[in-house]
Amino acid sequence: MKIDDKLWKWTANTILNRLTEDPDDCYAEVKIRNVYTLRDLSKLVAAKNAGMHPDTVYSIAQQLDEAKVEAILDGNSVTDSIIKISPRITGSFKNSKAAFDPAVNKRTVDITISADFKAQLEKVKVEMEGLRAQGAEIASIDDMESDKTDGTITIGGFVIIAGDKLKVDEEDAEQGVFFIAEDGTAHKSAKLKVNKPSQLIAKVPTDLAEGSCRLVIRTKYTGNQKPLATMREIEFAKMCTAVKE
């Protein structure tokens, strides 16, 4: 792995952990500088290599991704210079001869980073900027189907949304949890299992298409008796990725 010799740095804030009973418990969140797509990365590679066209790099990168997916779908493990991906089946089986039950068992993958990449991470200097200012925000999203917290959301499943001032008035049709697809279509969650200022548990709409989407909460909640006069939109800072079960 050829990595530029430079000073790498992550800047992070501590955030109060509202899911534990300890009032002082915090977790860290890295301040993301940019979100790079495969197209963006292809441009960076082309810029470093004279004669390469970004579209060519992008096409090859797409084909490599497709080859990895096909290998995994065929029951293989894939290892590259960054990660190892291995197929896995979750859920319990009643006995040794039990068949795969889609209602209980899920197809997923395990992802581990390579030793080389892990060594590169040791070069990163981390600067903590202290407690992040608290306000109306979505601090984290936990997909209950896959247990992932990287923005993956399972279509038809439930997600745990943690943050501050998230509560919505379920009697107001304009308020709620919305998943905004790439084409701009807003899909509202039809069911909230939990509706609290610090936590919402919302069902991901079944008509949401696979792919990138944004998660937005529309609410007039303030924490006081008097609601806001106008709607407040609280958007998760990261793009989400909708996947099928």
Coordinates of C-alpha atoms in Angstrom, one line a residue:
M1 CA 0.0 0.0 0.0
K2 CA 1.6 3.3 -1.2
I3 CA 0.4 6.1 1.0
D4 CA 1.7 9.7 0.8
D5 CA 4.1 10.7 3.6
K6 CA 2.3 13.6 5.3
L7 CA 0.7 14.6 8.6
W8 CA -2.7 12.9 8.8
K9 CA -5.1 14.3 11.4
W10 CA -8.6 13.6 12.6
T11 CA -10.5 16.3 14.6
A12 CA -13.2 15.0 16.9
N13 CA -15.7 16.1 19.5
T14 CA -17.0 14.3 22.5
I15 CA -20.8 13.8 22.6
L16 CA -22.9 12.9 25.6
N17 CA -24.1 9.3 25.4
R18 CA -27.9 9.4 26.0
L19 CA -28.3 5.6 25.8
T20 CA -26.5 5.0 29.1
E21 CA -27.4 5.9 32.7
D22 CA -24.1 7.6 33.4
P23 CA -24.7 11.3 32.9
D24 CA -21.0 11.9 32.1
D25 CA -20.6 9.0 29.7
C26 CA -19.4 10.3 26.2
Y27 CA -18.4 9.0 22.9
A28 CA -16.3 10.6 20.2
E29 CA -17.4 11.6 16.7
V30 CA -14.9 12.5 14.0
K31 CA -15.6 15.7 12.2
I32 CA -16.0 14.6 8.6
R33 CA -14.2 16.9 6.2
N34 CA -15.8 15.6 2.9
V35 CA -17.8 12.7 1.6
Y36 CA -16.0 11.1 -1.3
T37 CA -17.9 9.0 -3.9
L38 CA -16.3 6.5 -6.2
R39 CA -16.4 9.2 -8.9
D40 CA -14.5 11.6 -6.7
L41 CA -11.9 9.0 -5.9
S42 CA -11.4 8.2 -9.5
K43 CA -10.6 11.9 -10.2
L44 CA -8.0 11.8 -7.4
V45 CA -6.3 8.7 -8.9
A46 CA -6.3 10.2 -12.4
A47 CA -4.8 13.4 -11.1
K48 CA -1.9 11.5 -9.7
N49 CA -1.3 9.5 -12.9
A50 CA -0.6 11.4 -16.1
G51 CA -2.4 10.0 -19.1
M52 CA -5.2 8.5 -17.0
H53 CA -8.8 9.7 -17.6
P54 CA -11.1 9.8 -14.6
D55 CA -13.8 8.0 -16.6
T56 CA -11.5 5.1 -17.3
V57 CA -10.5 4.8 -13.6
Y58 CA -14.2 5.0 -12.6
S59 CA -15.1 2.2 -15.0
I60 CA -12.4 -0.1 -13.7
A61 CA -13.3 0.7 -10.1
Q62 CA -16.9 -0.1 -10.8
Q63 CA -15.9 -3.4 -12.5
L64 CA -13.8 -4.3 -9.5
D65 CA -16.7 -3.6 -7.1
E66 CA -19.0 -5.8 -9.2
A67 CA -16.4 -8.6 -9.3
K68 CA -16.2 -8.4 -5.5
V69 CA -19.9 -8.5 -5.1
E70 CA -20.3 -11.5 -7.5
A71 CA -17.5 -13.4 -5.6
I72 CA -19.3 -12.8 -2.3
L73 CA -22.7 -13.8 -3.7
D74 CA -21.0 -17.0 -4.9
G75 CA -20.0 -17.8 -1.3
N76 CA -16.5 -16.6 -1.3
S77 CA -14.5 -14.3 1.0
V78 CA -12.9 -11.3 -0.6
T79 CA -9.7 -9.6 0.6
D80 CA -8.1 -6.5 -0.8
S81 CA -5.5 -4.1 0.6
I82 CA -8.0 -2.4 2.9
I83 CA -10.7 -4.9 4.0
K84 CA -11.7 -8.5 4.2
I85 CA -15.4 -9.3 3.5
S86 CA -16.8 -12.6 4.4
P87 CA -20.4 -13.9 4.0
R88 CA -22.4 -14.6 7.2
I89 CA -25.8 -15.8 8.2
T90 CA -27.4 -14.4 11.3
G91 CA -30.1 -15.8 13.6
S92 CA -30.7 -19.1 15.3
F93 CA -31.7 -22.5 14.0
K94 CA -33.9 -24.9 15.9
N95 CA -31.8 -27.9 15.1
S96 CA -29.0 -29.2 13.0
K97 CA -31.3 -30.0 10.0
A98 CA -33.4 -26.8 10.1
A99 CA -33.7 -24.9 6.8
F100 CA -32.9 -21.2 6.3
D101 CA -35.8 -19.1 7.5
P102 CA -35.9 -15.6 6.0
A103 CA -38.2 -14.5 8.9
V104 CA -35.4 -15.3 11.4
N105 CA -32.2 -15.7 9.5
K106 CA -30.5 -12.9 7.5
R107 CA -27.8 -12.8 4.9
T108 CA -25.1 -10.4 5.7
V109 CA -21.3 -10.0 5.7
D110 CA -18.5 -9.5 8.2
I111 CA -16.0 -6.7 7.4
T112 CA -12.6 -6.5 9.0
I113 CA -9.8 -4.1 8.1
S114 CA -6.5 -5.4 6.8
A115 CA -3.3 -5.4 8.9
D116 CA -1.7 -3.0 6.5
F117 CA -4.6 -0.5 6.8
K118 CA -4.6 -0.9 10.5
A119 CA -0.9 0.1 10.6
Q120 CA -1.7 3.1 8.5
L121 CA -4.3 4.2 11.0
E122 CA -1.7 4.4 13.7
K123 CA -0.1 7.3 11.8
V124 CA -3.2 9.5 12.4
K125 CA -2.9 12.2 15.0
V126 CA -6.2 12.7 16.9
E127 CA -7.2 16.2 18.2
M128 CA -10.1 16.4 20.6
E129 CA -12.0 19.6 20.6
G130 CA -14.2 18.9 23.7
L131 CA -17.9 18.6 24.1
R132 CA -19.9 19.4 21.0
A133 CA -22.5 22.1 21.5
Q134 CA -25.9 20.5 22.0
G135 CA -29.0 21.5 20.1
A136 CA -31.6 20.0 17.9
E137 CA -29.6 17.2 16.2
I138 CA -29.4 13.6 15.1
A139 CA -26.3 12.2 16.8
S140 CA -26.4 8.6 15.6
I141 CA -28.5 6.1 13.7
D142 CA -28.5 2.4 14.6
D143 CA -30.0 -0.1 12.2
M144 CA -31.8 -2.7 14.3
E145 CA -31.7 -5.4 11.5
S146 CA -28.0 -5.3 10.8
D147 CA -26.7 -3.7 14.0
K148 CA -24.7 -1.3 11.8
T149 CA -24.1 2.3 12.8
D150 CA -22.4 3.5 9.6
G151 CA -25.6 4.8 8.0
T152 CA -26.8 1.5 6.6
I153 CA -30.6 1.2 7.0
T154 CA -32.7 -1.9 6.2
I155 CA -35.8 -1.3 4.1
G156 CA -38.8 -2.5 6.1
G157 CA -36.8 -2.7 9.3
F158 CA -36.5 -0.3 12.3
V159 CA -33.8 2.3 13.1
I160 CA -32.8 3.8 16.4
I161 CA -32.3 7.5 16.0
A162 CA -30.5 9.2 18.9
G163 CA -30.0 12.9 19.4
D164 CA -31.7 16.0 21.0
K165 CA -35.1 17.6 20.5
L166 CA -36.2 14.9 18.1
K167 CA -39.7 14.3 19.4
V168 CA -42.5 14.8 16.8
D169 CA -46.3 15.3 17.1
E170 CA -47.7 12.2 15.5
E171 CA -51.1 13.9 15.0
D172 CA -49.5 16.4 12.7
A173 CA -49.1 14.9 9.3
E174 CA -46.3 17.3 8.3
Q175 CA -44.1 16.1 11.2
G176 CA -42.3 12.8 11.4
V177 CA -39.2 10.9 10.2
F178 CA -38.6 11.2 6.5
F179 CA -36.2 9.3 4.2
I180 CA -35.3 11.4 1.2
A181 CA -34.4 9.3 -1.9
E182 CA -31.8 10.3 -4.5
D183 CA -34.6 11.6 -6.8
G184 CA -35.8 13.9 -4.0
T185 CA -38.9 11.9 -3.1
A186 CA -39.7 12.0 0.6
H187 CA -40.8 8.7 2.2
K188 CA -42.4 9.1 5.7
S189 CA -42.0 6.5 8.4
A190 CA -45.5 5.2 9.1
K191 CA -44.7 3.8 12.5
L192 CA -42.7 5.1 15.5
K193 CA -42.1 2.5 18.3
V194 CA -40.4 5.2 20.5
N195 CA -41.0 8.9 20.3
K196 CA -38.9 10.8 22.8
P197 CA -36.8 14.0 22.7
S198 CA -33.6 12.0 22.8
Q199 CA -34.6 8.9 20.8
L200 CA -36.9 7.8 18.0
I201 CA -37.4 4.3 16.8
A202 CA -38.8 4.5 13.3
K203 CA -39.7 2.0 10.6
V204 CA -37.9 2.4 7.3
P205 CA -40.6 2.7 4.6
T206 CA -41.0 -0.4 2.4
D207 CA -41.3 1.7 -0.8
L208 CA -37.9 3.3 -0.3
A209 CA -35.6 2.3 -3.1
E210 CA -32.1 0.8 -2.4
G211 CA -29.3 3.3 -2.6
S212 CA -28.2 6.6 -1.0
C213 CA -30.8 8.6 0.9
R214 CA -31.0 11.4 3.5
L215 CA -32.7 11.1 6.9
V216 CA -34.6 14.1 8.0
I217 CA -36.8 14.7 11.0
R218 CA -39.5 17.4 10.7
T219 CA -40.8 18.7 14.1
K220 CA -41.9 21.7 16.0
Y221 CA -40.7 20.3 19.4
T222 CA -38.7 22.7 21.6
G223 CA -38.7 21.1 25.0
N224 CA -41.1 23.8 26.2
Q225 CA -44.9 23.7 26.3
K226 CA -45.1 26.1 23.4
P227 CA -44.1 24.5 20.0
L228 CA -42.2 26.3 17.3
A229 CA -44.3 28.5 15.0
T230 CA -42.5 27.0 11.9
M231 CA -41.3 23.5 11.1
R232 CA -37.8 22.6 12.0
E233 CA -35.8 20.2 9.9
I234 CA -33.1 18.1 11.5
E235 CA -31.0 16.3 9.0
F236 CA -28.5 13.5 9.8
A237 CA -25.0 14.8 8.8
K238 CA -24.1 11.6 6.9
M239 CA -25.7 10.0 3.8
C240 CA -27.5 6.8 4.6
T241 CA -27.6 3.7 2.4
A242 CA -30.9 1.8 2.1
V243 CA -30.5 -1.9 1.6
K244 CA -33.0 -4.8 1.4
E245 CA -33.2 -7.4 4.1

